[in-house]
Short mmCIF file of C-alpha atoms in Angstrom, two decimals:
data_model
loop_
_atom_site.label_atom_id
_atom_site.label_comp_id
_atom_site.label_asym_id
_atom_site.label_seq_id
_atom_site.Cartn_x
_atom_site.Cartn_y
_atom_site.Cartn_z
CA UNK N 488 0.00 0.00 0.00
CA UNK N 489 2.44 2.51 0.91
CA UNK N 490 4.36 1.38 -2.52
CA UNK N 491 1.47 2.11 -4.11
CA UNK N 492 1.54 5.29 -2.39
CA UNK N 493 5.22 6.10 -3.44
CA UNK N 494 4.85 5.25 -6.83
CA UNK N 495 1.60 7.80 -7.50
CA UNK N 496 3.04 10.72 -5.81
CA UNK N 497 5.87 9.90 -8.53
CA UNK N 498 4.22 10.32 -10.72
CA UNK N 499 2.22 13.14 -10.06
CA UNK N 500 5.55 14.68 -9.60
CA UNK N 501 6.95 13.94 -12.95
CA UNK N 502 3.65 15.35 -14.53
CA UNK N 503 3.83 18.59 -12.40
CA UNK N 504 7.38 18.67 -13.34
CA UNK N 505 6.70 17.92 -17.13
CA UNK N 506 3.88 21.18 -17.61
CA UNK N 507 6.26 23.71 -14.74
CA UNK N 508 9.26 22.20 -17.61
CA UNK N 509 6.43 23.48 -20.64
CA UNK N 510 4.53 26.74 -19.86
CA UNK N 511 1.49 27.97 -21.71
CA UNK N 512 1.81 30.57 -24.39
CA UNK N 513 1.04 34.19 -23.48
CA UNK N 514 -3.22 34.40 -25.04
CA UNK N 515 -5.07 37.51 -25.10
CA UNK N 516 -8.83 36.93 -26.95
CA UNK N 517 -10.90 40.17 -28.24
CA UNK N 518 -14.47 39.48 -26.73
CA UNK N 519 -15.82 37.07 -24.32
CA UNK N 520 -17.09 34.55 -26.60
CA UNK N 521 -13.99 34.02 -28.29
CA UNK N 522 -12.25 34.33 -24.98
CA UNK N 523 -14.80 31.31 -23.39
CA UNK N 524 -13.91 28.86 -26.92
CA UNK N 525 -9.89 29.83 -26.32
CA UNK N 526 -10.15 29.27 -22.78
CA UNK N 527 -11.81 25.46 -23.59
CA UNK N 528 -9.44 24.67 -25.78
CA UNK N 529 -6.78 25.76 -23.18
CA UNK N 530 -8.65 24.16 -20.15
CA UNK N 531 -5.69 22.10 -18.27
CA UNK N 532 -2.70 23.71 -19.83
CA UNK N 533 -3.22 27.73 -19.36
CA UNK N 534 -5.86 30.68 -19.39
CA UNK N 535 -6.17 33.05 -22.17
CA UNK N 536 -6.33 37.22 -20.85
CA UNK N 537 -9.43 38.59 -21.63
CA UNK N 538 -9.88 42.65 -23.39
CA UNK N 539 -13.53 43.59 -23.33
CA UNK N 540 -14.56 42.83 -20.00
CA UNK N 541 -18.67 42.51 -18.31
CA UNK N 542 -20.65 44.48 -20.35
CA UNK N 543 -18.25 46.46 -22.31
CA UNK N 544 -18.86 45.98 -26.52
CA UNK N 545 -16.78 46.38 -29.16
CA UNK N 546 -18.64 49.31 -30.57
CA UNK N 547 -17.38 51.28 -28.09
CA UNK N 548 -13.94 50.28 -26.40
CA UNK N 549 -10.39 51.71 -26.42
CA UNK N 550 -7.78 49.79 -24.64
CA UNK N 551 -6.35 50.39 -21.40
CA UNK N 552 -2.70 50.53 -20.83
CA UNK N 553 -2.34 47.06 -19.06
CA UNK N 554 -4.38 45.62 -22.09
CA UNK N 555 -2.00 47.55 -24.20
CA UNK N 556 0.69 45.62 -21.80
CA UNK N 557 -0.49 42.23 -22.38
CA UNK N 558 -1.08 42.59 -26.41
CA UNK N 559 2.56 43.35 -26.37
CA UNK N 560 3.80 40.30 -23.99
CA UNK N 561 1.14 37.95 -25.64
CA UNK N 562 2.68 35.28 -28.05
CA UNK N 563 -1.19 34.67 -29.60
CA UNK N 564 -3.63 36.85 -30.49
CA UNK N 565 -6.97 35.72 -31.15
CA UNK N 566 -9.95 38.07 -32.25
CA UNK N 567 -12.85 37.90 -34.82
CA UNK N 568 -11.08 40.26 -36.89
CA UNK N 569 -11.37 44.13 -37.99
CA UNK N 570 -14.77 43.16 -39.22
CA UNK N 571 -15.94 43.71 -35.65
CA UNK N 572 -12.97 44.96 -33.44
CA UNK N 573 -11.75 47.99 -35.45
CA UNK N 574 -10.27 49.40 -32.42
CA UNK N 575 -8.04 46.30 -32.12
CA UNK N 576 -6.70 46.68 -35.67
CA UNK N 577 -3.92 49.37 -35.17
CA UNK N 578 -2.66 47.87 -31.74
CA UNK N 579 -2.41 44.32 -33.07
CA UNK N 580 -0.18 46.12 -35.72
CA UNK N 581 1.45 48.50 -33.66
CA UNK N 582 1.71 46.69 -29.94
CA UNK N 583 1.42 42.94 -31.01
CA UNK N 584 4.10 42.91 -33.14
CA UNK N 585 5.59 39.64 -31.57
CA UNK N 586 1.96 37.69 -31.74
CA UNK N 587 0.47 35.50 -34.30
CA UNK N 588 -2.83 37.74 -34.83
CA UNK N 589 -5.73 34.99 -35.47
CA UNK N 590 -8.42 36.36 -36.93
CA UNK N 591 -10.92 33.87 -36.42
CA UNK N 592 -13.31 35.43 -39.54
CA UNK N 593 -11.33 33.73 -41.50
CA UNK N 594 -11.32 30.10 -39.88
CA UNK N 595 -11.45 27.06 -41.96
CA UNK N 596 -14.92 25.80 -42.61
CA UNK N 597 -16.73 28.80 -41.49
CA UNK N 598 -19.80 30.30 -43.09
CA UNK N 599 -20.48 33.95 -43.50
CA UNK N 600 -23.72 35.22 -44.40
CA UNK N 601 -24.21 38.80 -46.27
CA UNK N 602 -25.92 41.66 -44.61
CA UNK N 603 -29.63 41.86 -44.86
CA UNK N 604 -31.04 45.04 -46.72
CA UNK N 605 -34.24 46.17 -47.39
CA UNK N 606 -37.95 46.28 -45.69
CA UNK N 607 -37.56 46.69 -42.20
CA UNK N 608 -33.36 46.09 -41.92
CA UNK N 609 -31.75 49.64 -43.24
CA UNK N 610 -29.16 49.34 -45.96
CA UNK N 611 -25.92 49.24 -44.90
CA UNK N 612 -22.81 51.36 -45.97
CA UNK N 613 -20.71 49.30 -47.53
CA UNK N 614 -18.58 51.91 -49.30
CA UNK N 615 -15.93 53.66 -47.60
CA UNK N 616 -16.23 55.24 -44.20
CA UNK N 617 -16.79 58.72 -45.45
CA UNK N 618 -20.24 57.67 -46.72
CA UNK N 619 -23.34 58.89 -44.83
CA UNK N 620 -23.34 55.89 -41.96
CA UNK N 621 -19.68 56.70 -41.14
CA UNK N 622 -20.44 60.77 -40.90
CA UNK N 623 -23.76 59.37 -38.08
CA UNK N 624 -21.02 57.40 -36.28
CA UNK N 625 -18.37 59.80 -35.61
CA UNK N 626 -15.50 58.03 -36.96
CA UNK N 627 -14.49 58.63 -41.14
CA UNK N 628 -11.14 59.75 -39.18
CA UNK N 629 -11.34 55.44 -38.32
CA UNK N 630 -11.19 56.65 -34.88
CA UNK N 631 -10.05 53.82 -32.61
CA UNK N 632 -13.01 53.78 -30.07
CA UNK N 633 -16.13 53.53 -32.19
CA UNK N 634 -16.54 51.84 -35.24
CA UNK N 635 -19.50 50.31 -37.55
CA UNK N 636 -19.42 46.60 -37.15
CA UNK N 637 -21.23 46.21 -40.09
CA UNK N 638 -18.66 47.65 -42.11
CA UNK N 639 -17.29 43.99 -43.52
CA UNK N 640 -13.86 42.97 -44.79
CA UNK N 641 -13.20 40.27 -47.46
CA UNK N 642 -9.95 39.85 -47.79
CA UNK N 643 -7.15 36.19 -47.89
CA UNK N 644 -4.80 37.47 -45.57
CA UNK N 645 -5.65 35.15 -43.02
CA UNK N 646 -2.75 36.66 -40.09
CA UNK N 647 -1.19 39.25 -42.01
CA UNK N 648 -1.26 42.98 -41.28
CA UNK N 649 -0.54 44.23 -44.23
CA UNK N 650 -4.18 45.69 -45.71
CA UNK N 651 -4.67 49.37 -46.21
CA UNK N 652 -7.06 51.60 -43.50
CA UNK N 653 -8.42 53.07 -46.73
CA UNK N 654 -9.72 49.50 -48.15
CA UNK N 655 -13.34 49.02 -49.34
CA UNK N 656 -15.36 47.46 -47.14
CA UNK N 657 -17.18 43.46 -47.93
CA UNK N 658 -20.55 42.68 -47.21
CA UNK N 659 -19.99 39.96 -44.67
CA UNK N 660 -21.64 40.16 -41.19
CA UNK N 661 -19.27 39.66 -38.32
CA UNK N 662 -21.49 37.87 -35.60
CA UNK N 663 -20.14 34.30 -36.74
CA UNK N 664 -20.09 32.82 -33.43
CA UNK N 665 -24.10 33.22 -33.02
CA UNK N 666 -24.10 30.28 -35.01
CA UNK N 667 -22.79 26.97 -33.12
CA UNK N 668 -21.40 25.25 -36.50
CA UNK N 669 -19.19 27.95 -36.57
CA UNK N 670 -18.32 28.02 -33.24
CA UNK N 671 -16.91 24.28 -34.09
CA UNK N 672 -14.89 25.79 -36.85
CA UNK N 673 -13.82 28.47 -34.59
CA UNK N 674 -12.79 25.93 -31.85
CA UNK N 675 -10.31 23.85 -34.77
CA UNK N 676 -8.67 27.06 -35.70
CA UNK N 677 -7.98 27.65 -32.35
CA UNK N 678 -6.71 24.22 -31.26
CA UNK N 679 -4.64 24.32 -34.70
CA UNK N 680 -3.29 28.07 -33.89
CA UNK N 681 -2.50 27.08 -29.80
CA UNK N 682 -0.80 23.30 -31.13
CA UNK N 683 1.79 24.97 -33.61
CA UNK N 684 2.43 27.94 -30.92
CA UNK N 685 2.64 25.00 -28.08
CA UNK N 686 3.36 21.92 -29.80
CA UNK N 687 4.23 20.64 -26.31
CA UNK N 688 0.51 20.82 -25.57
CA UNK N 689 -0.44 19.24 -28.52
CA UNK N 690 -2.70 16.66 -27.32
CA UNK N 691 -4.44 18.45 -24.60
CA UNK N 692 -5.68 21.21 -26.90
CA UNK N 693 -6.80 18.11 -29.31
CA UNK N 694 -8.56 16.41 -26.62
CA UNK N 695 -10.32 19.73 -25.36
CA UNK N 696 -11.23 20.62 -28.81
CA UNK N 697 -13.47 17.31 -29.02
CA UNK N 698 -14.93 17.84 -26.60
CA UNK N 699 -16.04 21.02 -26.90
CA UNK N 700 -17.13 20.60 -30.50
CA UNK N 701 -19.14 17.35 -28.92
CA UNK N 702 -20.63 19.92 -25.93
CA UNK N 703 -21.34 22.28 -29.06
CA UNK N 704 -23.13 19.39 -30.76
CA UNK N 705 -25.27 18.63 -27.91
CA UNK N 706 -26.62 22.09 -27.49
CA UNK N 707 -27.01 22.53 -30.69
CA UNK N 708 -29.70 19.64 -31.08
CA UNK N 709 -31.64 21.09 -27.55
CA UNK N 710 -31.19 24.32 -28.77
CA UNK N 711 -32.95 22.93 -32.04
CA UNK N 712 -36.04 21.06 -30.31
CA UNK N 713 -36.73 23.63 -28.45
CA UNK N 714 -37.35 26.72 -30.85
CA UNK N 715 -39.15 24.43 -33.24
CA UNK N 716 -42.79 25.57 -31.70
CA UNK N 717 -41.66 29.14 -32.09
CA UNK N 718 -40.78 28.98 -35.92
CA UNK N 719 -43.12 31.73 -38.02
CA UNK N 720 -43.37 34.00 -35.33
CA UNK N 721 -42.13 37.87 -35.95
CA UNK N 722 -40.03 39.59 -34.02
CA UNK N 723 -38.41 42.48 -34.05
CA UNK N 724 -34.02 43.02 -32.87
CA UNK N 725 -32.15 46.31 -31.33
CA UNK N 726 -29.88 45.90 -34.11
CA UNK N 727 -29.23 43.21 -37.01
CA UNK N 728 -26.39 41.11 -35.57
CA UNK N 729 -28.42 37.80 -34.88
CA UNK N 730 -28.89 36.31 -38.70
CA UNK N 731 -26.67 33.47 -37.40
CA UNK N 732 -28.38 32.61 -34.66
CA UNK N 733 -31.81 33.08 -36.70
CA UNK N 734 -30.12 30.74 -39.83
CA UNK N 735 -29.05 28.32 -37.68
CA UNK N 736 -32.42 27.61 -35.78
CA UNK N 737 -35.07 28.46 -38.73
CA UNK N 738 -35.80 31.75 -36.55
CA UNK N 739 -36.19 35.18 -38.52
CA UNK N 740 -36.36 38.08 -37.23
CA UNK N 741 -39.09 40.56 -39.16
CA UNK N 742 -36.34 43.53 -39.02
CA UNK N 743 -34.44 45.92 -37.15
CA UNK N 744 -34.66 49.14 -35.29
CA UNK N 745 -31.12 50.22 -36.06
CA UNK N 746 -28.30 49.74 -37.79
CA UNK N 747 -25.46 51.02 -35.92
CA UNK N 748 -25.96 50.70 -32.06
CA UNK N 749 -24.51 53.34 -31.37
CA UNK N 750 -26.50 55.97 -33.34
CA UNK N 751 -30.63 55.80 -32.48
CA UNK N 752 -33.15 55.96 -35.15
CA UNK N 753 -35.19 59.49 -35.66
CA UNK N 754 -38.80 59.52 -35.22
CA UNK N 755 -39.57 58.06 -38.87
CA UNK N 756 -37.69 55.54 -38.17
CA UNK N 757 -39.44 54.99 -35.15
CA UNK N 758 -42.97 55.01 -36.67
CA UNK N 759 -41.78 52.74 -39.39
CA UNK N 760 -40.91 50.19 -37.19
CA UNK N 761 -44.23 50.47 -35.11
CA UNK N 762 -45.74 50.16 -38.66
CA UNK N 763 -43.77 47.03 -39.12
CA UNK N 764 -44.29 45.40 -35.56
CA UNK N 765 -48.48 45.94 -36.68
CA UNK N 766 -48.00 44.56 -40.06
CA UNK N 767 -46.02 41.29 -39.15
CA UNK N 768 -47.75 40.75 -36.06
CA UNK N 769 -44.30 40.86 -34.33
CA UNK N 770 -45.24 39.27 -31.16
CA UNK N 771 -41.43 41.26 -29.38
CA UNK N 772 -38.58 43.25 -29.77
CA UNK N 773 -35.79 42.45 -27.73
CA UNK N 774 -33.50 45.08 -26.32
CA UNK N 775 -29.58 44.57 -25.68
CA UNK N 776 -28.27 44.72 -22.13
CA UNK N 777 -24.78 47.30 -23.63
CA UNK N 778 -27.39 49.98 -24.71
CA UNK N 779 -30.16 52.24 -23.91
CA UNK N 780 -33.30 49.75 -23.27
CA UNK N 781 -35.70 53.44 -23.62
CA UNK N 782 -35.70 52.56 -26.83
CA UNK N 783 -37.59 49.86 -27.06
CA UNK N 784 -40.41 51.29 -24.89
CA UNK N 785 -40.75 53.37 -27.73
CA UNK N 786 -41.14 51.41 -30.26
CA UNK N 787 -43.14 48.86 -28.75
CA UNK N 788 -45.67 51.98 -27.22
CA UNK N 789 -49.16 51.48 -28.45
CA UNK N 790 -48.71 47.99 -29.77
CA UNK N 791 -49.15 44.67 -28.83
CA UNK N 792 -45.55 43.43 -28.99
CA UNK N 793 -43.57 42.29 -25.81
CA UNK N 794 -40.32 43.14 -25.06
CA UNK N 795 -37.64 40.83 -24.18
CA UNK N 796 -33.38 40.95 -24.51
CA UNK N 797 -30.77 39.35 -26.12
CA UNK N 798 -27.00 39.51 -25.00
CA UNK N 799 -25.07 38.43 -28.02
CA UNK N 800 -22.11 38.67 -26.12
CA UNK N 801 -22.33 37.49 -22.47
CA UNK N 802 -22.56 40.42 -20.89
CA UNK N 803 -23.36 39.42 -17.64
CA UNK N 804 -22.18 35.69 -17.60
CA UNK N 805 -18.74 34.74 -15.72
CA UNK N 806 -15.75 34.67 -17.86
CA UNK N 807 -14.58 31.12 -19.07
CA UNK N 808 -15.10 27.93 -20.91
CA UNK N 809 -18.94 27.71 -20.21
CA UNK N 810 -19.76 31.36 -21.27
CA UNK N 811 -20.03 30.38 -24.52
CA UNK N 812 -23.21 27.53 -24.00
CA UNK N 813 -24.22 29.88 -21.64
CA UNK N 814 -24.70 32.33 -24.08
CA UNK N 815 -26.27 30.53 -26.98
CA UNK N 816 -28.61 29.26 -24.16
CA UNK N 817 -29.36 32.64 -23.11
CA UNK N 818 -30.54 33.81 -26.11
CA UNK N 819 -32.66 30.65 -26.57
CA UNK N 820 -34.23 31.15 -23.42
CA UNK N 821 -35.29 34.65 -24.29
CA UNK N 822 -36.76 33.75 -27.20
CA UNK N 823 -38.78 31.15 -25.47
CA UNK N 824 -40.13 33.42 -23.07
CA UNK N 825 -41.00 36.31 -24.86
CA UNK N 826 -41.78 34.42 -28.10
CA UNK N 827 -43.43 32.11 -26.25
CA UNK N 828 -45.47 34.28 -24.38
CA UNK N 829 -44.43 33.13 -20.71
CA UNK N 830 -42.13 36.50 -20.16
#
């Protein structure tokens, strides 16, 4: 017995010895879901540093010097990609220099959808930011603290730096994790990018991988049974960053009250959409916990529609590898009870 002892406090030794002999690479992720897939994929081995903490959003952030701090000590960098996180763009250039920038937009597998236009979701600007949306936001100067995340790149550079600020935009939307298939092709690229950066690690990130594609899988089909009764009924979004989510599930949302969330619709706009929530019979409009919920009072004023919220970003879950179900979740769950009609 006490051999037996002996011999498994050896070896827990040797393997406490073996990962103190190979330490984890230096992560920093953009936003919290892609901070929740890194940190599953890293689960045993090391945690990835998160930027945009609680309920902060990428339409509105500028870094803070000890962010600034750990984009230059990192060794990976892992974001969507400028497509969302324009104010990441000139540090991961400028600070990051000694990271591998993964730009997770561009993962293998991974399907983008174009922007909606027309009827009830207001054409986006997809020329360059001196166009009419980018004089409403603030920033033609691409000011580092506010951007349009519907302003789309489509570009082959999959880590590279080297594209102009002056570029012309794509038409992709850059919510790609909303959707849970792409969340698995999200999860690979990250397992690939942490394996060649950590080869050491190899097989842990492999094993966690699996299983979080597996844990994806699972939801997914829950997730799936349980919207079915709530397919064909209207509804209307704070902004149109959900199509994945909508795609995904055979859920579509009737339209949008604004484009940009950080510029709020004048009072046609405002009618318009109470014209639409009457005309589809949208049974809610959901509000998003990062902006002004007065909003949707508003538009909802006078009609029959319930309100409810989505939080495409985990706003107020805990940081880590279950954020990410807990998120997709989330926005199930709100569906179901405003949808539903038990909110």
């Amino acid at each position: 017995m006490t051999l037996a002892r002996t011999l498994l406090l050896s070896a827990s030794l040797l393997v406490a010895t073996s990962a103190a002999g190979h330490a984890a690479p230096k992560v920093v992720a953009s936003i919290k879901p892609v901070h929740s897939l890194v940190a599953s994929v890293m689960q045993g081995v090391g945690e990835p540093q998160l930027i945009i903490e609680g309920a902060g959003s990428p339409h509105t952030y500028s870094l803070r010097p000890s962010q600034a701090r750990a984009l230059q000590d990192a060794d990976l960098i892992f974001w969507i990609g400028h497509e969302l996180e324009a104010f990441l763009e000139k540090p991961v250039e400028t600070i990051g220099t000694g990271a591998k920038s993964v730009e997770l937009i561009d993962a293998h597998g991974l399907v983008k959808l174009p922007f909606r236009e027309g009827g009830a979701f207001e054409a986006h600007d997809h020329g360059d930011h001196g166009g009419e949306h980018a004089g409403e936001h603030g920033h033609a100067d691409h000011d580092e603290d506010k951007h349009d995340d519907h302003a789309g790149h489509d570009h082959d550079d999959k880590h590279g730096h080297g594209h102009a600020h002056g570029h012309a935009h794509g038409a992709f939307d850059a919510h790609i994790w909303l959707d849970p298939e792409n969340a698995k092709a999200m999860v690979m690229e990250i397992a690939e990018a942490l394996s060649e950066a950590d080869p050491d690690h190899t097989a842990a990130y492999e094993a966690n991988a699996a299983k979080t594609v597996e844990r994806i899988e699972t939801m997914r089909a829950d997730i799936d049974a349980r919207l079915t009764p709530l397919r064909g009924k209207g509804f209307i979004v704070f902004h149109d960053g959900y199509q994945y989510f909508e795609k995904r599930f055979d859920v579509t949302a009737s339209g949008s009250i604004t484009v940009s969330p950080e510029v709020m619709p004048g009072a046609e706009r405002v009618a318009e959409i109470k014209a639409r929530i009457g005309e589809l019979g949208a049974t809610c409009v959901f509000a998003e916990p990062q902006f002004e919920p007065k909003l949707i009072q508003v538009v909802t004023e006078g009609t029959a529609a319930r309100s409810g919220v989505l939080d495409p970003l985990g706003a107020e879950l805990a940081d880590g590898p279950d954020l990410y179900f807990g998120l997709i979740d989330g926005l199930a769950s709100s569906m179901e009870q405003c949808l539903g009609g038990n909110g």
